[in-house]
Amino acid sequence: YIQAVGWAMASAYRGDNKIAAAWIGDGSTAESDFHSALTFAAVYKAPVVLNVVNNQWAISSFQGVAGGMETTFASKGIGYGLPSLRVDGNDFLAVWAATAWAEERARTNQGATLIEIFTYRGAPHSTSDDPSRYRPADEHEHWPLGDPIDRLKQHLIKIGEWSDEQQTAAEAEAVEQVRAAAKESEAIGTLGQSRPSVKEMFEEVFAEPDWRLVEQRREVGV
Ligand SMILES: Cc1ncc(C[n+]2csc(CCOP(=O)(O)OP(=O)(O)O)c2C)c(N)n1
Ligand SMILES: [Mg+2]
């Protein structure tokens, strides 16, 4: 958030029509960076779209732990003077419309917008996470707002713009793209299986390496 807001402030300062967009989770809003970013976005009318993806869970803690029980995440923006929307995040067209509105505001230099995207994280936080340890294992089956892809598909079929065959083909194409990208990255290395050279540890972080880094690299002898 802070980088996006800073970048957008620079864009406003230059008077160009470029805008920034950022996405964080419900849990991340509990960090002070969220509040610094909202203050600067409002005060400097930064052309930025600030999205909070409220998927109900921050690894194992419920969104209420991050303050989502006291008020909505959208209403936090209002306190900073930012127009704020709360949208059904599983309704593709609603997300599209809210985003287009916020984008237009940013492009015409009317300032930042906060959008709370209300959704649900059905899957684990990461491959090492097991949600059945902290919530009912079948909880995701009871989420009432459905699956966003399925909802868009049903809608498009209903208005005669799409078919089951097109959906199947589009999904196969997406799977193929992901598979090709995975293959490409596996060729570079796989955690636990490949042995990256030790000197890589010292490279591509600083343009001018700090003296400590230079010394450590000399000690390792790479
Ligand atoms: C400053 C800091 N504190 C704690 C963590 C550990 N951590 C990693 S992800 C996470 C939860 C984030 O939740 P959310 O923002 O809702 O993202 P989601 O899990 O929904 O993707 C936490 C606490 C961290 N990465 N950084
Ligand atoms: Mg979350």
Short mmCIF file of C-alpha atoms and ligand atoms in Angstrom, two decimals:
data_model
loop_
_atom_site.label_atom_id
_atom_site.label_comp_id
_atom_site.label_asym_id
_atom_site.label_seq_id
_atom_site.Cartn_x
_atom_site.Cartn_y
_atom_site.Cartn_z
CA TYR A 1 0.00 0.00 0.00
CA ILE A 2 2.64 2.53 0.97
CA GLN A 3 4.62 2.00 -2.23
CA ALA A 4 1.48 2.30 -4.36
CA VAL A 5 0.40 5.49 -2.60
CA GLY A 6 3.90 6.99 -2.85
CA TRP A 7 4.05 6.15 -6.55
CA ALA A 8 0.59 7.69 -7.06
CA MET A 9 1.62 10.84 -5.17
CA ALA A 10 4.54 11.21 -7.59
CA SER A 11 2.16 10.75 -10.51
CA ALA A 12 -0.15 13.49 -9.16
CA TYR A 13 2.85 15.77 -8.62
CA ARG A 14 3.96 15.29 -12.25
CA GLY A 15 0.40 15.97 -13.40
CA ASP A 16 0.22 12.87 -15.62
CA ASN A 17 -2.79 10.56 -15.82
CA LYS A 18 -1.14 7.36 -14.57
CA ILE A 19 -2.72 5.61 -11.61
CA ALA A 20 -1.74 2.91 -9.14
CA ALA A 21 -3.71 0.00 -7.70
CA ALA A 22 -2.89 -2.21 -4.72
CA TRP A 23 -4.45 -5.24 -3.03
CA ILE A 24 -4.02 -6.36 0.57
CA GLY A 25 -5.76 -8.92 2.76
CA ASP A 26 -8.07 -8.41 5.74
CA GLY A 27 -5.24 -9.46 8.09
CA SER A 28 -2.81 -6.95 6.57
CA THR A 29 -5.09 -4.03 7.47
CA ALA A 30 -4.04 -4.56 11.10
CA GLU A 31 -0.53 -3.31 10.23
CA SER A 32 0.21 0.40 10.73
CA ASP A 33 1.29 0.70 7.08
CA PHE A 34 -2.39 0.47 6.12
CA HIS A 35 -3.20 3.58 8.16
CA SER A 36 -0.14 5.56 7.00
CA ALA A 37 -1.09 4.79 3.41
CA LEU A 38 -4.71 5.91 3.89
CA THR A 39 -3.63 9.18 5.51
CA PHE A 40 -1.23 10.04 2.67
CA ALA A 41 -3.67 8.88 -0.01
CA ALA A 42 -6.38 11.19 1.36
CA VAL A 43 -4.21 14.23 2.16
CA TYR A 44 -2.34 14.20 -1.17
CA LYS A 45 -5.32 13.07 -3.27
CA ALA A 46 -3.17 10.27 -4.63
CA PRO A 47 -4.58 8.64 -7.79
CA VAL A 48 -4.71 5.12 -6.39
CA VAL A 49 -7.28 2.34 -6.03
CA LEU A 50 -6.84 0.64 -2.65
CA ASN A 51 -8.40 -2.83 -2.48
CA VAL A 52 -8.90 -4.84 0.70
CA VAL A 53 -9.57 -8.46 -0.18
CA ASN A 54 -11.61 -9.54 2.83
CA ASN A 55 -11.56 -13.30 2.39
CA GLN A 56 -12.54 -13.84 6.07
CA TRP A 57 -9.24 -15.48 7.04
CA ALA A 58 -5.67 -14.35 7.78
CA ILE A 59 -3.96 -17.74 7.83
CA SER A 60 -5.64 -19.14 10.98
CA SER A 61 -7.22 -15.98 12.41
CA PHE A 62 -10.73 -14.86 11.59
CA GLN A 63 -11.05 -11.36 10.07
CA GLY A 64 -12.63 -10.19 13.34
CA VAL A 65 -9.18 -10.39 14.94
CA ALA A 66 -8.01 -7.66 12.53
CA GLY A 67 -10.92 -5.41 13.57
CA GLY A 68 -13.56 -6.68 11.15
CA MET A 69 -16.08 -7.29 13.96
CA GLU A 70 -16.07 -3.69 15.17
CA THR A 71 -16.74 -2.19 11.75
CA THR A 72 -16.38 -3.05 8.07
CA PHE A 73 -13.00 -2.61 6.38
CA ALA A 74 -14.66 -0.21 3.91
CA SER A 75 -15.80 2.08 6.70
CA LYS A 76 -12.20 2.50 7.86
CA GLY A 77 -11.57 4.52 4.70
CA ILE A 78 -14.41 6.91 5.47
CA GLY A 79 -12.65 8.03 8.65
CA TYR A 80 -9.77 9.20 6.48
CA GLY A 81 -12.11 11.06 4.12
CA LEU A 82 -11.81 8.49 1.34
CA PRO A 83 -14.84 7.38 -0.66
CA SER A 84 -15.14 3.71 0.23
CA LEU A 85 -17.15 0.88 -1.30
CA ARG A 86 -17.98 -2.61 -0.10
CA VAL A 87 -18.62 -5.02 -2.91
CA ASP A 88 -19.62 -8.67 -3.29
CA GLY A 89 -16.22 -9.96 -4.33
CA ASN A 90 -17.69 -13.10 -5.90
CA ASP A 91 -19.75 -11.01 -8.32
CA PHE A 92 -17.34 -10.31 -11.18
CA LEU A 93 -19.47 -7.57 -12.73
CA ALA A 94 -19.91 -5.79 -9.39
CA VAL A 95 -16.15 -5.81 -8.80
CA TRP A 96 -15.65 -4.57 -12.37
CA ALA A 97 -18.14 -1.70 -11.91
CA ALA A 98 -16.71 -0.60 -8.55
CA THR A 99 -13.17 -0.74 -9.95
CA ALA A 100 -14.12 1.24 -13.07
CA TRP A 101 -15.69 3.95 -10.89
CA ALA A 102 -12.60 4.16 -8.67
CA GLU A 103 -10.31 4.14 -11.71
CA GLU A 104 -12.21 7.03 -13.28
CA ARG A 105 -11.88 9.04 -10.04
CA ALA A 106 -8.14 8.41 -9.96
CA ARG A 107 -7.60 9.20 -13.66
CA THR A 108 -9.43 12.50 -13.35
CA ASN A 109 -7.38 13.39 -10.27
CA GLN A 110 -10.29 13.25 -7.85
CA GLY A 111 -8.27 11.11 -5.47
CA ALA A 112 -8.09 7.66 -3.96
CA THR A 113 -10.86 5.13 -3.35
CA LEU A 114 -10.95 2.22 -0.93
CA ILE A 115 -12.78 -0.93 -2.06
CA GLU A 116 -13.51 -3.78 0.34
CA ILE A 117 -13.88 -6.92 -1.74
CA PHE A 118 -16.03 -9.25 0.37
CA THR A 119 -15.21 -12.86 -0.39
CA TYR A 120 -14.17 -16.17 1.15
CA ARG A 121 -10.92 -18.13 1.11
CA GLY A 122 -12.02 -21.70 0.49
CA ALA A 123 -8.49 -23.08 0.15
CA PRO A 124 -5.64 -23.12 2.67
CA HIS A 125 -3.49 -19.99 3.14
CA SER A 126 -0.49 -21.88 1.74
CA THR A 127 0.56 -25.45 0.98
CA SER A 128 1.77 -25.82 4.61
CA ASP A 129 -1.56 -24.67 6.09
CA ASP A 130 -4.38 -27.01 7.19
CA PRO A 131 -7.63 -25.02 7.68
CA SER A 132 -9.46 -27.98 9.28
CA ARG A 133 -7.37 -27.29 12.40
CA TYR A 134 -8.99 -23.90 13.02
CA ARG A 135 -12.40 -23.94 11.29
CA PRO A 136 -15.03 -26.55 10.46
CA ALA A 137 -13.69 -28.65 7.58
CA ASP A 138 -16.90 -28.13 5.55
CA GLU A 139 -17.20 -24.39 6.25
CA HIS A 140 -16.43 -23.41 2.66
CA GLU A 141 -19.37 -25.50 1.42
CA HIS A 142 -21.70 -23.21 3.36
CA TRP A 143 -20.40 -19.91 2.00
CA PRO A 144 -23.58 -18.38 0.54
CA LEU A 145 -22.08 -16.18 -2.18
CA GLY A 146 -20.92 -18.97 -4.46
CA ASP A 147 -17.92 -19.26 -6.76
CA PRO A 148 -17.12 -16.13 -8.82
CA ILE A 149 -16.16 -18.04 -11.98
CA ASP A 150 -19.24 -20.21 -11.80
CA ARG A 151 -21.50 -17.21 -11.20
CA LEU A 152 -20.08 -15.29 -14.18
CA LYS A 153 -20.36 -18.40 -16.36
CA GLN A 154 -24.04 -18.91 -15.40
CA HIS A 155 -24.80 -15.25 -16.06
CA LEU A 156 -23.12 -15.20 -19.48
CA ILE A 157 -24.84 -18.43 -20.54
CA LYS A 158 -28.19 -17.03 -19.41
CA ILE A 159 -27.80 -13.89 -21.55
CA GLY A 160 -26.65 -16.02 -24.52
CA GLU A 161 -23.05 -14.81 -24.61
CA TRP A 162 -21.31 -18.03 -23.56
CA SER A 163 -21.64 -21.82 -23.53
CA ASP A 164 -20.46 -24.82 -21.51
CA GLU A 165 -18.17 -25.78 -24.42
CA GLN A 166 -16.49 -22.37 -24.45
CA GLN A 167 -16.06 -22.61 -20.67
CA THR A 168 -14.42 -26.04 -20.93
CA ALA A 169 -12.07 -24.79 -23.65
CA ALA A 170 -11.18 -21.61 -21.69
CA GLU A 171 -10.44 -23.63 -18.55
CA ALA A 172 -8.24 -26.07 -20.48
CA GLU A 173 -6.34 -23.14 -21.99
CA ALA A 174 -5.79 -21.58 -18.54
CA VAL A 175 -4.57 -24.90 -17.09
CA GLU A 176 -2.17 -25.26 -20.01
CA GLN A 177 -0.79 -21.73 -19.45
CA VAL A 178 -0.16 -22.44 -15.77
CA ARG A 179 1.44 -25.78 -16.56
CA ALA A 180 3.79 -24.18 -19.10
CA ALA A 181 4.72 -21.40 -16.64
CA ALA A 182 5.41 -24.00 -13.91
CA LYS A 183 7.65 -25.98 -16.28
CA GLU A 184 9.52 -22.82 -17.22
CA SER A 185 10.20 -21.92 -13.59
CA GLU A 186 11.10 -25.49 -12.60
CA ALA A 187 13.81 -25.35 -15.24
CA ILE A 188 15.40 -22.54 -13.19
CA GLY A 189 15.23 -24.43 -9.89
CA THR A 190 13.04 -26.23 -7.35
CA LEU A 191 13.19 -25.68 -3.60
CA GLY A 192 15.04 -28.53 -1.89
CA GLN A 193 16.14 -30.15 -5.16
CA SER A 194 18.40 -27.70 -6.95
CA ARG A 195 21.57 -26.15 -5.60
CA PRO A 196 21.75 -22.45 -6.42
CA SER A 197 25.27 -21.08 -6.36
CA VAL A 198 26.21 -19.45 -3.06
CA LYS A 199 27.26 -16.22 -4.74
CA GLU A 200 23.66 -15.59 -5.80
CA MET A 201 22.94 -14.88 -2.13
CA PHE A 202 24.99 -11.68 -2.43
CA GLU A 203 23.63 -10.48 -5.75
CA GLU A 204 20.69 -8.47 -7.08
CA VAL A 205 19.64 -6.79 -3.84
CA PHE A 206 21.84 -3.68 -3.63
CA ALA A 207 23.11 -1.61 -6.56
CA GLU A 208 26.16 -0.81 -4.39
CA PRO A 209 26.70 -3.59 -1.84
CA ASP A 210 27.08 -2.57 1.76
CA TRP A 211 30.64 -3.04 3.22
CA ARG A 212 29.34 -5.82 5.50
CA LEU A 213 28.11 -7.74 2.49
CA VAL A 214 31.43 -7.28 0.72
CA GLU A 215 33.22 -8.60 3.79
CA GLN A 216 30.89 -11.58 4.19
CA ARG A 217 31.28 -12.48 0.54
CA ARG A 218 35.06 -12.37 0.90
CA GLU A 219 34.83 -14.62 3.99
CA VAL A 220 32.76 -17.19 2.09
CA GLY A 221 35.18 -16.92 -0.81
CA VAL A 222 32.73 -16.69 -3.72
C1 LIG B 1 4.55 -8.00 9.73
C2 LIG B 1 4.10 -9.44 9.59
N1 LIG B 1 3.47 -10.04 10.62
C3 LIG B 1 3.06 -11.32 10.49
C4 LIG B 1 3.29 -12.01 9.32
C5 LIG B 1 2.86 -13.48 9.18
N2 LIG B 1 1.75 -13.59 8.25
C6 LIG B 1 1.94 -13.95 6.95
S1 LIG B 1 0.50 -14.01 6.07
C7 LIG B 1 -0.39 -13.56 7.47
C8 LIG B 1 -1.87 -13.42 7.38
C9 LIG B 1 -2.27 -12.45 6.30
O1 LIG B 1 -3.67 -12.46 6.20
P1 LIG B 1 -4.43 -11.68 5.06
O2 LIG B 1 -3.86 -10.31 4.95
O3 LIG B 1 -5.89 -11.78 5.34
O4 LIG B 1 -4.01 -12.47 3.73
P2 LIG B 1 -4.57 -13.88 3.19
O5 LIG B 1 -4.10 -14.96 4.13
O6 LIG B 1 -6.05 -13.80 3.13
O7 LIG B 1 -3.93 -13.99 1.83
C10 LIG B 1 0.42 -13.37 8.57
C11 LIG B 1 -0.05 -13.00 9.92
C12 LIG B 1 3.94 -11.31 8.26
N3 LIG B 1 4.18 -11.88 7.08
N4 LIG B 1 4.33 -10.04 8.42
MG MG B 2 -7.35 -12.82 4.35
#
